[in-house]
Short mmCIF file of C-alpha atoms and ligand atoms in Angstrom, two decimals:
data_model
loop_
_atom_site.label_atom_id
_atom_site.label_comp_id
_atom_site.label_asym_id
_atom_site.label_seq_id
_atom_site.Cartn_x
_atom_site.Cartn_y
_atom_site.Cartn_z
CA UNK A 1 -4.05 -2.62 -36.97
CA UNK A 2 -6.87 -3.70 -34.68
CA UNK A 3 -10.41 -3.50 -35.89
CA UNK A 4 -14.06 -3.99 -35.12
CA UNK A 5 -14.85 -7.65 -35.49
CA UNK A 6 -17.80 -8.28 -33.20
CA UNK A 7 -20.09 -11.18 -34.05
CA UNK A 8 -19.82 -14.56 -32.34
CA UNK A 9 -19.26 -14.76 -28.57
CA UNK A 10 -15.60 -15.06 -27.73
CA UNK A 11 -13.45 -16.10 -24.82
CA UNK A 12 -9.83 -15.08 -24.20
CA UNK A 13 -7.70 -18.19 -23.91
CA UNK A 14 -4.39 -18.40 -22.01
CA UNK A 15 -2.15 -20.25 -24.46
CA UNK A 16 1.40 -20.07 -23.11
CA UNK A 17 4.33 -18.20 -21.65
CA UNK A 18 7.94 -17.20 -22.27
CA UNK A 19 10.72 -15.31 -20.54
CA UNK A 20 14.11 -13.67 -20.84
CA UNK A 21 16.48 -12.74 -18.05
CA UNK A 22 19.89 -11.05 -18.27
CA UNK A 23 22.97 -13.24 -17.87
CA UNK A 24 24.60 -11.61 -14.86
CA UNK A 25 23.73 -13.36 -11.61
CA UNK A 26 24.17 -11.23 -8.47
CA UNK A 27 24.25 -13.33 -5.33
CA UNK A 28 23.67 -12.21 -1.76
CA UNK A 29 27.41 -12.70 -1.24
CA UNK A 30 28.06 -10.22 -4.06
CA UNK A 31 25.81 -7.70 -2.26
CA UNK A 32 27.67 -8.29 1.00
CA UNK A 33 30.64 -6.66 -0.74
CA UNK A 34 28.58 -3.60 -1.75
CA UNK A 35 26.43 -2.81 1.31
CA UNK A 36 26.26 -3.62 5.01
CA UNK A 37 24.14 -6.76 4.70
CA UNK A 38 24.44 -10.52 4.98
CA UNK A 39 23.24 -13.57 3.10
CA UNK A 40 21.68 -14.76 6.33
CA UNK A 41 19.63 -11.52 6.79
CA UNK A 42 18.41 -11.47 3.19
CA UNK A 43 17.44 -15.16 3.10
CA UNK A 44 15.69 -15.08 6.46
CA UNK A 45 13.77 -11.83 5.86
CA UNK A 46 12.97 -12.28 2.16
CA UNK A 47 13.83 -15.76 0.84
CA UNK A 48 15.95 -14.23 -1.95
CA UNK A 49 19.36 -15.79 -2.73
CA UNK A 50 20.23 -14.20 -6.06
CA UNK A 51 18.87 -11.89 -8.75
CA UNK A 52 19.78 -10.88 -12.33
CA UNK A 53 21.14 -7.50 -13.39
CA UNK A 54 21.34 -6.10 -16.91
CA UNK A 55 24.63 -5.21 -18.58
CA UNK A 56 25.47 -1.52 -19.10
CA UNK A 57 24.14 -1.61 -22.70
CA UNK A 58 20.77 -3.19 -21.88
CA UNK A 59 17.48 -1.45 -21.14
CA UNK A 60 13.96 -2.69 -20.43
CA UNK A 61 12.95 -3.07 -24.10
CA UNK A 62 15.95 -5.37 -24.73
CA UNK A 63 14.64 -7.77 -22.10
CA UNK A 64 11.06 -7.39 -23.37
CA UNK A 65 12.14 -8.26 -26.91
CA UNK A 66 13.82 -11.43 -25.64
CA UNK A 67 10.73 -12.44 -23.66
CA UNK A 68 8.28 -11.63 -26.48
CA UNK A 69 10.31 -13.76 -28.92
CA UNK A 70 10.37 -16.61 -26.41
CA UNK A 71 6.57 -16.48 -25.94
CA UNK A 72 6.02 -16.61 -29.71
CA UNK A 73 8.57 -19.42 -30.21
CA UNK A 74 7.02 -21.54 -27.45
CA UNK A 75 3.44 -21.00 -28.59
CA UNK A 76 4.23 -21.29 -32.31
CA UNK A 77 2.41 -18.06 -33.15
CA UNK A 78 3.69 -15.87 -36.00
CA UNK A 79 4.72 -12.37 -34.97
CA UNK A 80 2.59 -10.96 -37.78
CA UNK A 81 -0.49 -12.46 -36.10
CA UNK A 82 -0.06 -10.31 -32.97
CA UNK A 83 -2.85 -7.70 -32.89
CA UNK A 84 -1.90 -6.02 -29.61
CA UNK A 85 1.27 -5.89 -27.50
CA UNK A 86 0.57 -4.80 -23.91
CA UNK A 87 3.64 -4.05 -21.84
CA UNK A 88 3.31 -3.66 -18.08
CA UNK A 89 6.39 -1.93 -16.67
CA UNK A 90 7.34 0.63 -14.04
CA UNK A 91 10.93 0.97 -15.26
CA UNK A 92 10.51 2.03 -18.91
CA UNK A 93 13.41 2.92 -21.22
CA UNK A 94 12.04 6.50 -21.42
CA UNK A 95 9.09 8.58 -20.20
CA UNK A 96 8.06 8.21 -23.85
CA UNK A 97 7.98 6.49 -26.29
CA UNK A 98 6.53 3.37 -24.71
CA UNK A 99 8.54 0.21 -24.18
CA UNK A 100 5.71 -1.53 -26.04
CA UNK A 101 6.34 0.45 -29.24
CA UNK A 102 10.08 -0.26 -29.04
CA UNK A 103 9.42 -3.94 -28.40
CA UNK A 104 6.87 -4.30 -31.21
CA UNK A 105 9.45 -2.79 -33.56
CA UNK A 106 12.18 -5.03 -32.16
CA UNK A 107 10.26 -8.24 -32.81
CA UNK A 108 8.72 -7.13 -36.09
CA UNK A 109 5.11 -6.99 -34.83
CA UNK A 110 4.27 -4.53 -37.57
CA UNK A 111 0.47 -5.00 -37.36
CA UNK A 112 0.28 -4.65 -33.59
CA UNK A 113 -1.15 -1.84 -31.51
CA UNK A 114 1.26 -1.37 -28.62
CA UNK A 115 1.08 0.38 -25.27
CA UNK A 116 2.53 0.25 -21.75
CA UNK A 117 0.58 -0.25 -18.52
CA UNK A 118 1.81 1.26 -15.27
CA UNK A 119 0.44 -0.64 -12.29
CA UNK A 120 3.88 -1.58 -10.89
CA UNK A 121 4.01 -5.15 -9.57
CA UNK A 122 0.28 -5.64 -10.22
CA UNK A 123 0.90 -4.68 -13.84
CA UNK A 124 0.98 -8.14 -15.38
CA UNK A 125 -2.50 -9.02 -14.13
CA UNK A 126 -3.78 -5.56 -15.11
CA UNK A 127 -2.30 -6.13 -18.59
CA UNK A 128 -3.88 -9.56 -18.91
CA UNK A 129 -7.25 -8.09 -17.84
CA UNK A 130 -6.90 -5.48 -20.57
CA UNK A 131 -5.95 -8.11 -23.17
CA UNK A 132 -8.85 -10.32 -22.13
CA UNK A 133 -11.28 -7.43 -22.43
CA UNK A 134 -10.01 -6.52 -25.90
CA UNK A 135 -10.32 -10.10 -27.14
CA UNK A 136 -13.76 -10.65 -25.63
CA UNK A 137 -14.99 -7.31 -27.02
CA UNK A 138 -13.89 -8.40 -30.49
CA UNK A 139 -11.15 -5.79 -30.84
CA UNK A 140 -8.31 -8.31 -31.16
CA UNK A 141 -7.69 -12.01 -31.75
CA UNK A 142 -4.11 -12.35 -30.52
CA UNK A 143 -2.63 -10.38 -27.62
CA UNK A 144 0.88 -10.55 -26.24
CA UNK A 145 1.31 -9.32 -22.64
CA UNK A 146 4.95 -8.90 -21.62
CA UNK A 147 6.04 -7.58 -18.22
CA UNK A 148 9.58 -6.20 -18.31
CA UNK A 149 11.68 -4.42 -15.70
CA UNK A 150 15.18 -3.10 -15.11
CA UNK A 151 14.92 -2.30 -11.43
CA UNK A 152 18.69 -2.38 -10.90
CA UNK A 153 18.86 1.10 -12.46
CA UNK A 154 16.37 2.47 -9.92
CA UNK A 155 17.65 1.06 -6.63
CA UNK A 156 20.04 3.01 -4.46
CA UNK A 157 23.09 0.85 -3.95
CA UNK A 158 23.65 2.72 -0.68
CA UNK A 159 20.22 1.75 0.68
CA UNK A 160 20.43 -1.80 2.01
CA UNK A 161 16.71 -1.85 2.81
CA UNK A 162 15.78 -1.83 -0.89
CA UNK A 163 18.77 -2.78 -3.06
CA UNK A 164 18.74 -6.42 -1.95
CA UNK A 165 15.10 -6.95 -2.91
CA UNK A 166 14.83 -6.22 -6.62
CA UNK A 167 16.07 -7.78 -9.86
CA UNK A 168 15.80 -7.43 -13.65
CA UNK A 169 13.87 -9.63 -16.06
CA UNK A 170 11.04 -9.98 -18.52
CA UNK A 171 8.33 -12.56 -19.13
CA UNK A 172 4.96 -12.74 -20.74
CA UNK A 173 1.92 -14.63 -21.90
CA UNK A 174 0.00 -15.14 -25.12
CA UNK A 175 -3.79 -14.74 -25.20
CA UNK A 176 -5.92 -15.69 -28.20
CA UNK A 177 -9.62 -15.72 -29.03
CA UNK A 178 -11.17 -19.07 -28.11
CA UNK A 179 -14.54 -20.67 -28.72
CA UNK A 180 -16.63 -20.45 -25.48
CA UNK A 181 -18.04 -23.92 -26.15
CA UNK A 182 -14.54 -25.35 -25.95
CA UNK A 183 -12.53 -23.09 -23.63
CA UNK A 184 -13.08 -21.78 -20.11
CA UNK A 185 -10.60 -18.91 -20.37
CA UNK A 186 -10.44 -16.20 -17.73
CA UNK A 187 -13.07 -16.68 -15.04
CA UNK A 188 -12.59 -13.34 -13.34
CA UNK A 189 -10.38 -10.49 -12.15
CA UNK A 190 -10.23 -8.41 -8.97
CA UNK A 191 -8.23 -5.21 -9.48
CA UNK A 192 -7.77 -2.19 -7.24
CA UNK A 193 -5.68 0.89 -6.43
CA UNK A 194 -5.32 3.15 -3.40
CA UNK A 195 -3.42 6.31 -4.28
CA UNK A 196 -3.61 7.57 -0.69
CA UNK A 197 -0.77 5.10 -0.06
CA UNK A 198 1.41 6.41 -2.94
CA UNK A 199 4.26 7.57 -0.71
CA UNK A 200 4.79 4.09 0.74
CA UNK A 201 6.50 2.95 -2.47
CA UNK A 202 7.72 5.39 -5.09
CA UNK A 203 10.50 6.81 -7.24
CA UNK A 204 10.07 10.54 -6.59
CA UNK A 205 12.14 11.96 -9.47
CA UNK A 206 11.78 11.62 -13.23
CA UNK A 207 8.15 12.60 -13.83
CA UNK A 208 6.34 15.92 -14.14
CA UNK A 209 6.27 16.62 -10.38
CA UNK A 210 10.02 16.39 -9.92
CA UNK A 211 11.54 16.31 -13.39
CA UNK A 212 14.97 14.83 -14.01
CA UNK A 213 16.07 18.33 -15.12
CA UNK A 214 15.34 19.87 -11.68
CA UNK A 215 17.23 20.14 -8.41
CA UNK A 216 16.87 17.16 -6.12
CA UNK A 217 18.84 15.09 -3.65
CA UNK A 218 20.50 12.21 -5.55
CA UNK A 219 18.70 9.52 -3.54
CA UNK A 220 15.31 10.83 -4.73
CA UNK A 221 15.89 9.25 -8.13
CA UNK A 222 15.71 5.78 -6.55
CA UNK A 223 13.08 3.50 -5.03
CA UNK A 224 11.82 4.90 -1.72
CA UNK A 225 9.92 2.38 0.33
CA UNK A 226 8.26 2.12 3.70
CA UNK A 227 9.01 -1.59 3.95
CA UNK A 228 6.96 -2.36 7.03
CA UNK A 229 3.85 -0.59 5.71
CA UNK A 230 4.15 -2.32 2.33
CA UNK A 231 4.59 -5.65 4.11
CA UNK A 232 1.41 -5.11 6.15
CA UNK A 233 -0.54 -3.97 3.08
CA UNK A 234 0.67 -6.92 0.99
CA UNK A 235 -0.24 -9.59 3.52
CA UNK A 236 -3.71 -8.09 4.03
CA UNK A 237 -4.58 -7.34 0.41
CA UNK A 238 -3.46 -10.67 -1.05
CA UNK A 239 -5.84 -12.53 1.19
CA UNK A 240 -8.71 -10.03 0.78
CA UNK A 241 -8.43 -9.80 -3.00
CA UNK A 242 -8.37 -13.57 -3.48
CA UNK A 243 -11.30 -14.11 -1.13
CA UNK A 244 -13.36 -11.42 -2.93
CA UNK A 245 -12.57 -13.04 -6.28
CA UNK A 246 -13.33 -16.61 -5.22
CA UNK A 247 -16.54 -15.61 -3.44
CA UNK A 248 -17.78 -13.70 -6.47
CA UNK A 249 -17.06 -16.70 -8.69
CA UNK A 250 -18.39 -19.17 -6.12
CA UNK A 251 -15.22 -21.24 -6.40
CA UNK A 252 -13.43 -22.87 -3.47
CA UNK A 253 -9.68 -22.53 -2.93
CA UNK A 254 -9.59 -26.35 -3.01
CA UNK A 255 -10.46 -26.23 -6.72
CA UNK A 256 -7.33 -24.19 -7.51
CA UNK A 257 -4.55 -26.32 -9.03
CA UNK A 258 -1.78 -23.71 -8.82
CA UNK A 259 -1.27 -20.40 -7.02
CA UNK A 260 1.35 -18.03 -8.43
CA UNK A 261 1.75 -14.90 -6.31
CA UNK A 262 3.86 -11.84 -7.01
CA UNK A 263 7.39 -12.84 -6.09
CA UNK A 264 8.34 -10.10 -3.62
CA UNK A 265 9.03 -11.81 -0.31
CA UNK A 266 8.71 -15.44 0.78
CA UNK A 267 7.29 -14.37 4.14
CA UNK A 268 4.48 -12.43 2.43
CA UNK A 269 3.65 -15.41 0.21
CA UNK A 270 3.81 -17.88 3.12
CA UNK A 271 1.43 -15.69 5.12
CA UNK A 272 -1.11 -15.57 2.26
CA UNK A 273 -0.80 -19.31 1.60
CA UNK A 274 -1.50 -20.07 5.25
CA UNK A 275 -4.43 -17.64 5.52
CA UNK A 276 -6.01 -18.88 2.29
CA UNK A 277 -5.56 -22.49 3.30
CA UNK A 278 -4.09 -23.69 0.03
CA UNK A 279 -1.73 -26.68 0.15
CA UNK A 280 1.93 -25.71 -0.28
CA UNK A 281 2.40 -28.22 -3.11
CA UNK A 282 -0.10 -26.12 -5.09
CA UNK A 283 2.08 -23.02 -4.87
CA UNK A 284 4.96 -22.22 -7.22
CA UNK A 285 7.75 -19.78 -6.28
CA UNK A 286 11.05 -18.86 -7.87
CA UNK A 287 11.92 -15.62 -6.08
CA UNK A 288 14.99 -17.13 -4.47
CA UNK A 289 16.67 -16.97 -7.91
CA UNK A 290 15.29 -13.66 -9.24
CA UNK A 291 14.19 -11.43 -6.36
CA UNK A 292 11.35 -9.03 -7.05
CA UNK A 293 11.12 -8.39 -10.81
CA UNK A 294 7.87 -6.41 -10.45
CA UNK A 295 5.63 -6.77 -13.54
CA UNK A 296 7.77 -9.67 -14.80
CA UNK A 297 7.60 -11.75 -11.65
CA UNK A 298 4.29 -13.59 -12.14
CA UNK A 299 4.83 -14.61 -15.80
CA UNK A 300 8.46 -15.54 -15.00
CA UNK A 301 7.16 -17.93 -12.35
CA UNK A 302 4.43 -19.24 -14.68
CA UNK A 303 7.00 -19.93 -17.41
CA UNK A 304 9.16 -21.88 -15.00
CA UNK A 305 6.15 -23.70 -13.52
CA UNK A 306 5.40 -25.08 -17.01
CA UNK A 307 9.05 -26.09 -17.51
CA UNK A 308 9.09 -27.78 -14.10
CA UNK A 309 5.94 -29.77 -14.91
CA UNK A 310 4.01 -27.92 -12.20
CA UNK A 311 1.42 -26.44 -14.56
CA UNK A 312 -0.50 -28.69 -16.95
CA UNK A 313 -3.17 -28.20 -19.59
CA UNK A 314 -6.58 -27.63 -18.01
CA UNK A 315 -5.25 -26.52 -14.62
CA UNK A 316 -7.10 -23.78 -12.76
CA UNK A 317 -4.56 -21.08 -11.93
CA UNK A 318 -4.88 -18.34 -9.34
CA UNK A 319 -2.67 -15.26 -9.76
CA UNK A 320 -2.32 -12.50 -7.18
CA UNK A 321 -0.10 -9.43 -6.95
CA UNK A 322 0.39 -6.08 -5.22
CA UNK A 323 2.66 -3.13 -5.69
CA UNK A 324 3.27 0.60 -5.94
CA UNK A 325 0.20 2.77 -6.24
CA UNK A 326 -0.57 1.04 -4.01
CA UNK A 327 -2.22 -1.41 -6.38
CA UNK A 328 -3.39 -4.99 -6.21
CA UNK A 329 -4.77 -7.59 -8.59
CA UNK A 330 -5.93 -11.18 -8.66
CA UNK A 331 -7.18 -13.40 -11.42
CA UNK A 332 -8.51 -16.92 -11.93
CA UNK A 333 -7.86 -18.60 -15.27
CA UNK A 334 -7.77 -22.02 -16.83
CA UNK A 335 -4.48 -22.77 -18.62
CA UNK A 336 -5.50 -24.02 -22.07
CA UNK A 337 -2.45 -24.45 -24.33
CA UNK A 338 -4.23 -26.87 -26.67
N1 COA B 401 20.69 -6.25 5.61
C1 COA B 401 20.84 -6.20 6.92
N2 COA B 401 20.04 -5.53 7.75
C2 COA B 401 19.02 -4.85 7.20
C3 COA B 401 18.80 -4.83 5.82
C4 COA B 401 19.68 -5.57 5.01
N3 COA B 401 19.56 -5.63 3.67
N4 COA B 401 17.72 -4.09 5.57
C5 COA B 401 17.26 -3.65 6.73
N5 COA B 401 18.05 -4.10 7.72
C6 COA B 401 17.92 -3.85 9.15
C7 COA B 401 17.19 -2.59 9.46
O1 COA B 401 18.06 -1.48 9.37
C8 COA B 401 16.72 -2.86 10.88
O2 COA B 401 17.79 -2.62 11.75
P1 COA B 401 17.52 -1.88 13.13
O3 COA B 401 16.56 -2.76 13.88
O4 COA B 401 18.88 -1.81 13.72
O5 COA B 401 16.93 -0.55 12.76
C9 COA B 401 16.45 -4.36 10.87
O6 COA B 401 17.14 -4.89 9.74
C10 COA B 401 14.99 -4.71 10.78
O7 COA B 401 14.40 -3.92 9.77
P2 COA B 401 12.90 -4.07 9.40
O8 COA B 401 12.55 -3.05 8.35
O9 COA B 401 12.05 -4.14 10.63
O10 COA B 401 12.91 -5.52 8.74
P3 COA B 401 11.70 -6.35 8.24
O11 COA B 401 11.67 -7.65 8.93
O12 COA B 401 10.45 -5.54 8.20
O13 COA B 401 12.11 -6.65 6.74
C11 COA B 401 11.70 -5.93 4.50
C12 COA B 401 12.32 -5.57 5.84
C13 COA B 401 11.98 -4.80 3.52
C14 COA B 401 12.32 -7.21 3.98
C15 COA B 401 10.18 -6.13 4.72
O14 COA B 401 9.64 -5.02 5.40
C16 COA B 401 9.44 -6.27 3.42
O15 COA B 401 9.62 -7.25 2.72
N6 COA B 401 8.53 -5.34 3.09
C17 COA B 401 7.80 -5.40 1.85
C18 COA B 401 8.72 -4.96 0.74
C19 COA B 401 8.21 -5.31 -0.62
O16 COA B 401 7.82 -6.41 -0.88
N7 COA B 401 8.26 -4.32 -1.51
C20 COA B 401 7.88 -4.47 -2.86
C21 COA B 401 6.42 -4.51 -2.99
S1 COA B 401 5.96 -4.80 -4.63
#
């Protein structure tokens, strides 16, 4: 249960990360056997070399449970201390119930309020913004935000323009209430959505407009994407969103220790890195091994950045993402595990 606590000023603190990915590795060479594509095309156009796919028994909540347990194990927080579980996903197990409720049950977070957030690949930052707001408003002390996706079930294996891009995985972060005299926490967020661009990236079937029970062409149940338009949007919005955020906070890009961008396409990231003028050694990417895992991609990269020694206590971290909606999000936070 979450309650009204109020009282002393509070700051949401970013404590740590965790992840879980399915075992099956699908390489570009594996895809060459399924569709008319090549390793060379995929690597040159996207930077992706392999991705993970779930087994036939696994769904999104199974990955989310693995990631949530990993976050708690790495941060040393008891599951019974979790007040809220926020689960950004665009590939839920069902229309309802939420993946969050299934995951809370799966990990034994019996006290936790639990809900999903649908902001596609921007979802992790949206979820963290929500968790921050709940902590700073005094509604919760401990919030788990876990992005989880099974995109392999929603890509058309006959559409080479999309099936090579996406992968499955889950990863998350733990936020707790921190003393503002001691912790910096989240400095700011820049979130947005433009529904006029909805058709550029969507799964048409499965909701109330085109229910799964209706008549539709089989390919309508899969990701439909206008790749060039999404590419143009992504390169523009990543730069604009970050600049708006940094200007509002009066912080220079040179003060940022690590940039973790949504892992969709290496060319999109490279473009943003160049335009923002941040040194490449201050950027962490892992999309070559996972492809685009949507709401899981940013925390999956953050988890691995910690493991690789690329993210240290006290570092100022810039996160930026974009996705279906079309949505976008950026965030500046100090990583404060101790
Ligand atoms: N293998 C081989 N050839 C492929 C291919 C594949 N997997 N996918 C597309 N092609 C072909 C196209 O059919 C086209 O052939 P044509 O010229 O004979 O018609 C050619 O490659 C070029 O296609 P184009 O769409 O212009 O390529 P691109 O350089 O724009 O790259 C994307 C395509 C999808 C990689 C790129 O547009 C992109 O990354 N967009 C953003 C997608 C994204 O990030 N979505 C998720 C957002 S959260």
